[in-house]
CSV table of C-alpha atoms and ligand atoms in Angstrom, one decimal:
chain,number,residue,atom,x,y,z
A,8,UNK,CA,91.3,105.5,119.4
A,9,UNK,CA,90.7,108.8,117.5
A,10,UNK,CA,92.2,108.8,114.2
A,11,UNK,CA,94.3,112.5,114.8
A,12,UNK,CA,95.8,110.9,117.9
A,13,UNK,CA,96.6,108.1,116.7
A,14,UNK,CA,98.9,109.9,114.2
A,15,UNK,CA,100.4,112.2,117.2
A,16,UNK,CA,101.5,109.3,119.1
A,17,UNK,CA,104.2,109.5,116.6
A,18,UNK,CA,105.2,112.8,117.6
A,19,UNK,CA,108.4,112.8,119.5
A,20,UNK,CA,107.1,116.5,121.5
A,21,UNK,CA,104.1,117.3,122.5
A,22,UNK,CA,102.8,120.9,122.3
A,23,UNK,CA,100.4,121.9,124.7
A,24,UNK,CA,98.9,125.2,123.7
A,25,UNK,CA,99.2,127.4,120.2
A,26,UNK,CA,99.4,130.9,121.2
A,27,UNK,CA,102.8,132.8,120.0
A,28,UNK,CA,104.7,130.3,122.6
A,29,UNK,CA,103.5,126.9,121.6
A,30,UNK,CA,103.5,127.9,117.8
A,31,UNK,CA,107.5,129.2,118.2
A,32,UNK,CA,108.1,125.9,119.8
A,33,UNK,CA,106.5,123.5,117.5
A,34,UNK,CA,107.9,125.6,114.5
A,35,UNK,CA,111.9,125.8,115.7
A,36,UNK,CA,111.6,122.0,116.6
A,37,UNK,CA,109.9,120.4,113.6
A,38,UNK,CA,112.4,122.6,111.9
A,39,UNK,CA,115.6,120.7,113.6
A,40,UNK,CA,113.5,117.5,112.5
A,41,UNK,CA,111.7,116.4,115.1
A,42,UNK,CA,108.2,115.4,115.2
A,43,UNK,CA,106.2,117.8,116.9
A,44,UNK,CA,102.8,117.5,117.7
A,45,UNK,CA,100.6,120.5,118.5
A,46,UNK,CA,97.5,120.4,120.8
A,47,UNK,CA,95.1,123.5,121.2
A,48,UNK,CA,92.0,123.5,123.5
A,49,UNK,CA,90.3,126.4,121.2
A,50,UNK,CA,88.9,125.2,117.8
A,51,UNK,CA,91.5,128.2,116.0
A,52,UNK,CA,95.7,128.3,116.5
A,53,UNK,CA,97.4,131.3,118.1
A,54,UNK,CA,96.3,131.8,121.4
A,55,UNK,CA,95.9,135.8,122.9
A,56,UNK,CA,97.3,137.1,119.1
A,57,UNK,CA,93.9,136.4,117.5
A,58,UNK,CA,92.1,138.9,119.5
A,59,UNK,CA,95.1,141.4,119.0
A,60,UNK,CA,93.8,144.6,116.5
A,61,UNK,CA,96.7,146.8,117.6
A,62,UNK,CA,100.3,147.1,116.2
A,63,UNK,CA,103.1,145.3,118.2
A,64,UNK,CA,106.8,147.2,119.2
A,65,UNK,CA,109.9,146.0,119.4
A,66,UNK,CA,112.6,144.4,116.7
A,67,UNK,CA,111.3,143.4,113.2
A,68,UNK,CA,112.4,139.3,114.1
A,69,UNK,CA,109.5,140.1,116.8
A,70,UNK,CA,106.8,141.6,114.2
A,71,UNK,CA,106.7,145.1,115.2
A,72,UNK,CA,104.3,147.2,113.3
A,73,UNK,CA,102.5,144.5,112.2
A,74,UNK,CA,99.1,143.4,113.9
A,75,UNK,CA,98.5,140.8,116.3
A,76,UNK,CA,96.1,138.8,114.3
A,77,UNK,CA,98.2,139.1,111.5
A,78,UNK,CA,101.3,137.9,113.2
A,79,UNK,CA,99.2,134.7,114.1
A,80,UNK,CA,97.7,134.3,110.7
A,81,UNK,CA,101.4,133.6,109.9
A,82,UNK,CA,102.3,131.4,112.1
A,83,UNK,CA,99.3,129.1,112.0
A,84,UNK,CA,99.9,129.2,108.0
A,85,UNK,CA,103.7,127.9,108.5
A,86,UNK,CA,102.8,125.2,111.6
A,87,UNK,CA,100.2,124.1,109.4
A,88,UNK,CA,102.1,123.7,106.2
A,89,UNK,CA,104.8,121.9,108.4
A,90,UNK,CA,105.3,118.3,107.2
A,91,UNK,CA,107.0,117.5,111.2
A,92,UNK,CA,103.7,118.7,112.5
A,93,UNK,CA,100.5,117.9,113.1
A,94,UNK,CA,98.0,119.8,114.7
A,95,UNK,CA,94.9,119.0,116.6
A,96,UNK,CA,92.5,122.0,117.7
A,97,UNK,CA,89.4,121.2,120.2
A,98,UNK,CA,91.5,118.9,122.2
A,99,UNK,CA,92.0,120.3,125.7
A,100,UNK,CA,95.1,118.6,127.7
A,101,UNK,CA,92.9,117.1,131.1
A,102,UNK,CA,96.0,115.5,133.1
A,103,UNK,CA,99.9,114.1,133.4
A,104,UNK,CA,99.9,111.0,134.9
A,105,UNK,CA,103.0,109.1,136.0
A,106,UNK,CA,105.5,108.0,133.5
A,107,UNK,CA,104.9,110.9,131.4
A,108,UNK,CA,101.4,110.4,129.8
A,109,UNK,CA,98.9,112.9,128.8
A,110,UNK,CA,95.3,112.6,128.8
A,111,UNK,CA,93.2,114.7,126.7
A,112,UNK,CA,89.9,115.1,125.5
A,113,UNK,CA,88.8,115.7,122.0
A,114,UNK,CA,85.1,116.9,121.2
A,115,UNK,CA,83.4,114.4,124.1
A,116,UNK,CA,86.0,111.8,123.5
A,117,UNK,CA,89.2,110.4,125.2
A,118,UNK,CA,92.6,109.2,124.6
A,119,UNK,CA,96.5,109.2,126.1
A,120,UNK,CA,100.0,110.2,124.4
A,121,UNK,CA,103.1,109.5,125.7
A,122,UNK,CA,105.6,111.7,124.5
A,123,UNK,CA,109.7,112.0,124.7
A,124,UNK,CA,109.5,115.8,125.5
A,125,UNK,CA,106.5,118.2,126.2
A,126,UNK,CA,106.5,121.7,126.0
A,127,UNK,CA,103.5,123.3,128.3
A,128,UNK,CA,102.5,126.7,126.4
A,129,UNK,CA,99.4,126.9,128.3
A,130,UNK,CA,99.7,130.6,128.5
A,131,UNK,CA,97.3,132.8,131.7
A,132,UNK,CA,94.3,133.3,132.9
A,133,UNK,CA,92.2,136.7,133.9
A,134,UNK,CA,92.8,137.9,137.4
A,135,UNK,CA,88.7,139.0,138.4
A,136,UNK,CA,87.7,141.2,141.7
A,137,UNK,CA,85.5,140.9,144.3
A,138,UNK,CA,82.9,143.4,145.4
A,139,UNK,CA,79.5,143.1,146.0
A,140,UNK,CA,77.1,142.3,142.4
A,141,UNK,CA,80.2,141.6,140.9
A,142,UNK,CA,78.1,138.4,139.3
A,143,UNK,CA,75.6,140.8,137.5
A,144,UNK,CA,75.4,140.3,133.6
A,145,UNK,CA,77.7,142.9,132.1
A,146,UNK,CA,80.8,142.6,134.0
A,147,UNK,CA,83.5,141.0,132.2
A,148,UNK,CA,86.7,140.5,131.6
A,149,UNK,CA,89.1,141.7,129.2
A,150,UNK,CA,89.4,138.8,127.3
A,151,UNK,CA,86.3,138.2,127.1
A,152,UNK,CA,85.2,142.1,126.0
A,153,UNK,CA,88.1,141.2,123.4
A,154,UNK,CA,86.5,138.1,122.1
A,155,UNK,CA,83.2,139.5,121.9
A,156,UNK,CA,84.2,142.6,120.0
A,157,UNK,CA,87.5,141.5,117.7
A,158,UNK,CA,87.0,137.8,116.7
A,159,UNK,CA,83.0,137.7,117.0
A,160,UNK,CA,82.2,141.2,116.0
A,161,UNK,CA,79.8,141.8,118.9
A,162,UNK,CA,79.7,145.1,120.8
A,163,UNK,CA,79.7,144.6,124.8
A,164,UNK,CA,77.5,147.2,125.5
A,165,UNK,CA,77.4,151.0,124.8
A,166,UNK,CA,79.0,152.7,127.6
A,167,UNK,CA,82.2,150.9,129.2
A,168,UNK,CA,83.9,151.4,132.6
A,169,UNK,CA,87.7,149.9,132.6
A,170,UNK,CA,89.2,148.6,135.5
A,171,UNK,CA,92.5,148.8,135.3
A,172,UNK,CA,95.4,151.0,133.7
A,173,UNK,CA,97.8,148.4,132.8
A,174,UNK,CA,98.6,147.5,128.8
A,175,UNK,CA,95.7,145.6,128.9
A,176,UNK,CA,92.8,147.7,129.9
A,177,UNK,CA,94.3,150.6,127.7
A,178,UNK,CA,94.5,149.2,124.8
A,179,UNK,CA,91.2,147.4,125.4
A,180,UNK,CA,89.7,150.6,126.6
A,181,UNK,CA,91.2,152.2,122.9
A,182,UNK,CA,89.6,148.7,121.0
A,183,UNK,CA,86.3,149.8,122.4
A,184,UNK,CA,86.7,153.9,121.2
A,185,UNK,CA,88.0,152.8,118.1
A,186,UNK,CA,84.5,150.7,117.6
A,187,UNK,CA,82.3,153.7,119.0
A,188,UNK,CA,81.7,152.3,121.9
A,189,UNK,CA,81.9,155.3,125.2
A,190,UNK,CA,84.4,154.8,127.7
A,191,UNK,CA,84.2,157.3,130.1
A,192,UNK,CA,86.5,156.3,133.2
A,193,UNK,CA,89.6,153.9,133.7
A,194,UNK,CA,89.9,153.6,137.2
A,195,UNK,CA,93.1,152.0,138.6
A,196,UNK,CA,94.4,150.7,142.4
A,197,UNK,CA,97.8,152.2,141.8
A,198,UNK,CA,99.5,155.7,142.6
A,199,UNK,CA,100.2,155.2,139.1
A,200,UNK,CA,99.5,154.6,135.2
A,201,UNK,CA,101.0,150.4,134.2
A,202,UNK,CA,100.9,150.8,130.5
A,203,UNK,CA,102.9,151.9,128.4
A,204,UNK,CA,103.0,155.8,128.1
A,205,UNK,CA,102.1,156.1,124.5
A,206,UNK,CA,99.1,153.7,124.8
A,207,UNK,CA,97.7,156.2,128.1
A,208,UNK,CA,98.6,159.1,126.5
A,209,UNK,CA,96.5,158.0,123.4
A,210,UNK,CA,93.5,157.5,125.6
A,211,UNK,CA,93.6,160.6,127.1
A,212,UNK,CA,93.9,162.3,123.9
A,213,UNK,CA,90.6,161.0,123.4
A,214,UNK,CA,89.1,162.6,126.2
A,215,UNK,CA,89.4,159.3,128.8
A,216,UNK,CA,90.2,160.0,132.5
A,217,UNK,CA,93.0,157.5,134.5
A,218,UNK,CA,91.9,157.8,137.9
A,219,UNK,CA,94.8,156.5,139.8
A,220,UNK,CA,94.7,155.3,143.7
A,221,UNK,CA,90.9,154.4,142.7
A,222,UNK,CA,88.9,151.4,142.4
A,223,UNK,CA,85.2,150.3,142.0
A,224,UNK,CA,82.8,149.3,145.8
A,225,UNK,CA,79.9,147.9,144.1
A,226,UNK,CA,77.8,147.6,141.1
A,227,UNK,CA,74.3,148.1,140.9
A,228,UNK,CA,71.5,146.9,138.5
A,229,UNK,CA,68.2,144.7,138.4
A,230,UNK,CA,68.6,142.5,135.6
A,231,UNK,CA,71.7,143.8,134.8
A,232,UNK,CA,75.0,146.4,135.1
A,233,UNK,CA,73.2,149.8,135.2
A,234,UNK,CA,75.8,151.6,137.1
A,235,UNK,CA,79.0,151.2,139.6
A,236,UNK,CA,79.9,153.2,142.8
A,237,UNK,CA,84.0,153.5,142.5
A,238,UNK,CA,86.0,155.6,145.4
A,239,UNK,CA,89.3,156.7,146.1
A,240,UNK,CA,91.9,154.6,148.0
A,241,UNK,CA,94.1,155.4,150.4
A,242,UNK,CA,97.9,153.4,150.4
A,243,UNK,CA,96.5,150.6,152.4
A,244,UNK,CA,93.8,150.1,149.5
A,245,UNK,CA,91.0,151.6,151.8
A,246,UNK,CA,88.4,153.6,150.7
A,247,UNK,CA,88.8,157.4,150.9
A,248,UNK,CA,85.6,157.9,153.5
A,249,UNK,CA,83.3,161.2,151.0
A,250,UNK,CA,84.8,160.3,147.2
A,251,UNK,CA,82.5,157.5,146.5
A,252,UNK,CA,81.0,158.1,143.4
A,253,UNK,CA,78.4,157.2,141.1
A,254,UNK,CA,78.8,156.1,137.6
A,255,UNK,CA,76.0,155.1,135.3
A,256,UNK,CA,77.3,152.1,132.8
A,257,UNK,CA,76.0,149.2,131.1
A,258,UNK,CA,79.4,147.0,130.8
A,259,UNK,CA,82.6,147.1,133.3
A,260,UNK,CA,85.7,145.7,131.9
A,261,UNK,CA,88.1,144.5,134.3
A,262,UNK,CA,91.7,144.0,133.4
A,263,UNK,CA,93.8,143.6,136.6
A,264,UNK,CA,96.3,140.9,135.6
A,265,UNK,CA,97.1,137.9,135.0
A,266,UNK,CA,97.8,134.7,136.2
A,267,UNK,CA,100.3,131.6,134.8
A,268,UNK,CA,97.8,128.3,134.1
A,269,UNK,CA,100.3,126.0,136.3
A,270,UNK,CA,97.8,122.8,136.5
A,271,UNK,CA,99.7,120.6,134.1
A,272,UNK,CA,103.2,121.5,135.8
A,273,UNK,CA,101.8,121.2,139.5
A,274,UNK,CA,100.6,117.5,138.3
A,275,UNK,CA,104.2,116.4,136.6
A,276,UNK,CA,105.6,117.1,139.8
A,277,UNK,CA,107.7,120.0,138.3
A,278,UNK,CA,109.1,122.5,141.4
A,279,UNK,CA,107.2,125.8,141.7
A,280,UNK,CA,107.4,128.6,143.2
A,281,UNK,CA,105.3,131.9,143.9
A,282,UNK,CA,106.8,134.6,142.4
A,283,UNK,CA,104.5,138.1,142.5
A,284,UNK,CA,106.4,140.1,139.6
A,285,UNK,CA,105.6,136.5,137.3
A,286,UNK,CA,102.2,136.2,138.2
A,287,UNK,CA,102.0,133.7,140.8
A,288,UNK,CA,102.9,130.0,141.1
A,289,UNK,CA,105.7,129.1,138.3
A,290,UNK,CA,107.9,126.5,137.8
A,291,UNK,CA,112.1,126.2,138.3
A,292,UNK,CA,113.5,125.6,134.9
A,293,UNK,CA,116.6,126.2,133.5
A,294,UNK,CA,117.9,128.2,130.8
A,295,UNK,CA,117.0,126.4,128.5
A,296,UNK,CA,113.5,126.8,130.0
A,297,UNK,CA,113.9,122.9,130.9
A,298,UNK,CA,111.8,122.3,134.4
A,299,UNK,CA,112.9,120.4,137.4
A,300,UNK,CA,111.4,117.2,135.6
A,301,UNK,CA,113.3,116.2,132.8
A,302,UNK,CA,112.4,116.9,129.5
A,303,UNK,CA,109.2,118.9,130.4
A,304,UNK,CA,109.5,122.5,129.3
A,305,UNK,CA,107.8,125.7,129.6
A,306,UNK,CA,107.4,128.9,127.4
A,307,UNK,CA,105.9,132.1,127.4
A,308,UNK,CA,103.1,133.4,129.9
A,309,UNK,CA,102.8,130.1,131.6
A,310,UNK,CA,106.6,130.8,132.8
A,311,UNK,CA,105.4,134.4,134.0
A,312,UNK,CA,103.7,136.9,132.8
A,313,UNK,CA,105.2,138.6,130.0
A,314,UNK,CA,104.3,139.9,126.3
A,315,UNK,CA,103.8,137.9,123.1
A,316,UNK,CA,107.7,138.6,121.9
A,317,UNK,CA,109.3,136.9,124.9
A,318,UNK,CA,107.0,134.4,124.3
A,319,UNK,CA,107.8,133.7,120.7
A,320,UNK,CA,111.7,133.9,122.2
A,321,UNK,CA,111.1,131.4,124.4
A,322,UNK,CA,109.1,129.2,122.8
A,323,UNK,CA,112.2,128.5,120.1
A,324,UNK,CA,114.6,128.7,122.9
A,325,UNK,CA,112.5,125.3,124.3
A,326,UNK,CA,111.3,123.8,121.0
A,327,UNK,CA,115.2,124.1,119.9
A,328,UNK,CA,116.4,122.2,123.3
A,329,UNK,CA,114.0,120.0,124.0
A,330,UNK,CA,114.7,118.7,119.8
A,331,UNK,CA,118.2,118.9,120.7
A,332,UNK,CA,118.2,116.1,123.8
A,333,UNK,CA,116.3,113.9,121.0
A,334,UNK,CA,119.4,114.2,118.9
A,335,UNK,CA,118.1,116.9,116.6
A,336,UNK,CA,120.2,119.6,115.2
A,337,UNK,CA,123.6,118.9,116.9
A,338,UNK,CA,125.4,121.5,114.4
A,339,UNK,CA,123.3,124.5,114.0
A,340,UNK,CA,121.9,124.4,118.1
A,341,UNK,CA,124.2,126.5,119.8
A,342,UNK,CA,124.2,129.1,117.2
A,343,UNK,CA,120.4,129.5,117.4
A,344,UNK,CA,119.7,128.9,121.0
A,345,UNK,CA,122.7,131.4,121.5
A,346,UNK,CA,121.4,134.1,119.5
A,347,UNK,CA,117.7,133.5,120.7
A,348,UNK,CA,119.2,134.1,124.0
A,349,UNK,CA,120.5,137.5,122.6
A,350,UNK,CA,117.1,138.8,121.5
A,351,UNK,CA,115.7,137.6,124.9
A,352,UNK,CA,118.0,140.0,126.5
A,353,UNK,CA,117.4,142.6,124.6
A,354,UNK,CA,113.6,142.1,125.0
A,355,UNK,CA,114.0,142.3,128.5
A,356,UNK,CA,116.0,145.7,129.0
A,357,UNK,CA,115.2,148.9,130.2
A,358,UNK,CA,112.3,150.1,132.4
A,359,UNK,CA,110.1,148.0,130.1
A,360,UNK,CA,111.3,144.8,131.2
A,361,UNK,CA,112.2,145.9,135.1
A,362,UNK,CA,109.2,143.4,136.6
A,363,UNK,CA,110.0,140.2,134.5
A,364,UNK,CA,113.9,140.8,135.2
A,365,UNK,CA,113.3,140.6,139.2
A,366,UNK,CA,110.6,138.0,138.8
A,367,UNK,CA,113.7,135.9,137.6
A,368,UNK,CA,116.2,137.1,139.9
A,369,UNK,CA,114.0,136.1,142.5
A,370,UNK,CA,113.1,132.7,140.7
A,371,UNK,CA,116.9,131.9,140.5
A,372,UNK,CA,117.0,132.7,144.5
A,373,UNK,CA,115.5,128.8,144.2
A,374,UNK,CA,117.5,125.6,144.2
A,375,UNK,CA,118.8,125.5,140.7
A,376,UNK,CA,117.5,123.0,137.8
A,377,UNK,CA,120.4,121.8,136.3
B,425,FAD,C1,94.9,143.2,125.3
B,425,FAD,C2,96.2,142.6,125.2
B,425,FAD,C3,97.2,143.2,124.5
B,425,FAD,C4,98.5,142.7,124.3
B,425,FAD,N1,99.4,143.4,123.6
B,425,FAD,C5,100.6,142.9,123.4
B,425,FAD,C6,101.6,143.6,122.5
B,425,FAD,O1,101.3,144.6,121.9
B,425,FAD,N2,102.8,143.0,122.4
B,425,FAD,C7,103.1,141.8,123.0
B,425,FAD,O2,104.3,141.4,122.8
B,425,FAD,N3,102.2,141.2,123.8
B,425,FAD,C8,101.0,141.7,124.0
B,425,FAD,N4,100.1,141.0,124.8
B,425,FAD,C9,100.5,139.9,125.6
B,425,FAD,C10,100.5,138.6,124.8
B,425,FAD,O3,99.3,138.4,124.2
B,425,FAD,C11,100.8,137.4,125.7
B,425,FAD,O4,101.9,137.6,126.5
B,425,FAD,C12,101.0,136.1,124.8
B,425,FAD,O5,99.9,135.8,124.1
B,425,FAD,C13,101.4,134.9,125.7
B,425,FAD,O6,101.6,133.9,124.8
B,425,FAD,P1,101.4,132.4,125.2
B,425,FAD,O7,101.7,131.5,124.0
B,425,FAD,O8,102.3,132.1,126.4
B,425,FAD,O9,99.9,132.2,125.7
B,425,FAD,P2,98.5,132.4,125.0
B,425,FAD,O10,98.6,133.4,123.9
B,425,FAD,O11,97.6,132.7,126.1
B,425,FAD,O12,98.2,131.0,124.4
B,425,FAD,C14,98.0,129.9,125.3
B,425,FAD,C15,97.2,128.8,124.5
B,425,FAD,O13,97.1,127.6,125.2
B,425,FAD,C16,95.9,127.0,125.1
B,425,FAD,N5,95.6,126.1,126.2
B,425,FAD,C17,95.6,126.5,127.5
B,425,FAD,N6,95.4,125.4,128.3
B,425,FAD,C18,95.3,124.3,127.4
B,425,FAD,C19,95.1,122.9,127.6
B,425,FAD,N7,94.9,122.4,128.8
B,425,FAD,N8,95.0,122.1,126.5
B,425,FAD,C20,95.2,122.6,125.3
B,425,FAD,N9,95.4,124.0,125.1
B,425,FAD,C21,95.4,124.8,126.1
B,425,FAD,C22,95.0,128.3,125.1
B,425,FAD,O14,93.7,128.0,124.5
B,425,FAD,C23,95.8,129.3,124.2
B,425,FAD,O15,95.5,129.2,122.9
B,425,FAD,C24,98.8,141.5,125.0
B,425,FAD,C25,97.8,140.8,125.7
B,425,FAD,C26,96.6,141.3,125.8
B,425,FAD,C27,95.5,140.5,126.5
């Protein structure tokens, strides 16, 4: 068996994924005292927040004003220093099988855990489009524009179209400006701009047009991208017959969404259901974020789409419960699960956090998980 495994069947929780979820989670449950162990597929810890340049909002417990990278530099430092737990990075979760073990594989080779409790923090995918050459070499997703430029350095090309006006493709679409890169459309589906105001408004300062009710027919190129054909759309998402035009670029960026990564929760049996303001398929849970199956957990995107605060929220709301049914940290839990509770709340309010509070409205229109 490999030696790192070996140690982590120890662990009482399992940790599946380190981005600001899984890392909250492993941190507020080795902190109760229970033995956390902390699985990442990637060979680094902390998930979206590496590739993160800009400055997060909100309250100072959530790291406003400081950088994304930053915030995970962190909380990698603290889970790593953490004598309750141990971390293993390459080691992609494969399965759940019955009886609550985990298969996993580990640089070519595999092995099984069988935990008490598991917390899945397996975060989202990229949503992608269809049209036709949408295979051709320079169309990408944001993600991976983000990788390429923030944690390797690399430039995606010299002249970028953005798909998307969302807080995603504007502040990707500001990465790529900030870097020299040109960016000299963002075309979105909508009647109107997703992102935040102060993140558009920034853009457009710097001379970048948001075509609304738009979206891209085709891309064109030999080898590859050399240029898109983008049109207006009407409110049934047809094309606008006469406003197709021509666009000469070497990279499109597409940012339309996101989607939870449900496949370890669909194969524990844990009830799901598709809910369009989360993202798609997620599971029932309670609370306490406990789902249908006992002591399986979720937190952050994997839940529904949200930002890296809730997730953080989240994940200590679940690492603090599911340490809790072990017998960790009778006295202090219902102080900190009740004011984690608080600060999720207040995350959530206002206009900013409309779509996640009807995702859940909806969600809890589904038989309960007690
Ligand atoms: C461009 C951009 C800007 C953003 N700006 C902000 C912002 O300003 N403020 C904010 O609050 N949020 C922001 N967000 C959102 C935020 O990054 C996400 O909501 C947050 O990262 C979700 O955290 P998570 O831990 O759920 O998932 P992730 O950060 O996606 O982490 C999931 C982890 O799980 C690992 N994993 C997945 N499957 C497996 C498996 N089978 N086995 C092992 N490991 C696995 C992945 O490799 C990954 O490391 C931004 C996102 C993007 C893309």
């Amino acid at each position: 068996m490999l030696s790192g495994v070996r140690l982590m069947n120890k662990a009482e929780i399992l940790v599946i994924g380190s981005g600001p979820a899984g890392l909250k989670a492993s941190l507020s449950a080795a902190e109760q005292g229970a033995g956390v162990a902390l699985l990442e597929r990637d060979s680094f810890l902390g998930g979206q927040l590496v590739k993160q340049t800009h400055m997060f909002f909100g309250s100072k417990e959530q790291y406003a004003s400081e950088r994304g990278f930053k915030i995970a530099e962190k909380l990698n430092l603290e889970a790593e220093e953490h004598p309750n737990i141990k971390i293993l990075k390459d080691a992609t979760v494969l399965g759940y099988y019955e009886e609550g073990i985990v298969s996993l594989e580990v640089k070519g080779k595999f092995a099984t855990i069988k935990p008490a409790a598991i917390i899945i923090a397996t975060g989202a995918q990229e949503n992608t489009l269809m049209f036709p050459n949408c295979d051709l070499p320079g169309i990408y997703g944001a993600g991976a524009v983000q990788t390429l430029m923030n944690v390797y350095g690399v430039l995606p090309g010299k002249r970028v179209a953005m798909v998307g006006a969302g807080n995603i493709g504007v502040i990707v679409s500001y990465q790529l400006l900030q870097a020299g890169v040109e960016v000299p459309v963002i075309i979105e589906a909508m009647p109107h701009i997703g992102a935040y105001h102060v993140h558009a408004s920034k853009v457009r300062r710097m001379g970048v047009p948001i075509y609304t009710s738009h979206t891209v027919l085709s891309a064109h190129g030999s080898e590859s991208l050399e240029k898109i054909t983008m049109a207006e759309i009407d409110q049934d998402r047809n094309p606008v017959t006469g406003t197709e035009k021509d666009l000469e670029v070497d990279v499109l960026c597409i940012a339309v969404g996101l989607t939870p990564l449900t496949e370890i929760l669909f194969q524990a049996g844990c009830k799901m259901a598709y809910i369009p303001e989360l993202g798609g398929h997620v599971p029932l849970r309670s609370d306490n974020l406990e789902t249908s199956v006992p002591n399986i957990f979720v937190a952050g995107d994997v839940g529904g789409i949200e930002e890296a605060s809730a997730a953080m929220v989240e994940g200590s709301i679940a690492g603090l419960t599911a340490a809790f049914n072990l017998g960790y940290g009778k006295e202090s839990y219902s102080g900190l699960l009740a004011a984690a509770k608080r600060e999720l709340e207040h995350l959530r309010r206002g206009p900013v956090g409309e779509k996640i509070r009807i995702g859940l409205e909806s969600l809890s229109s589904f038989v309960e998980v007690k």
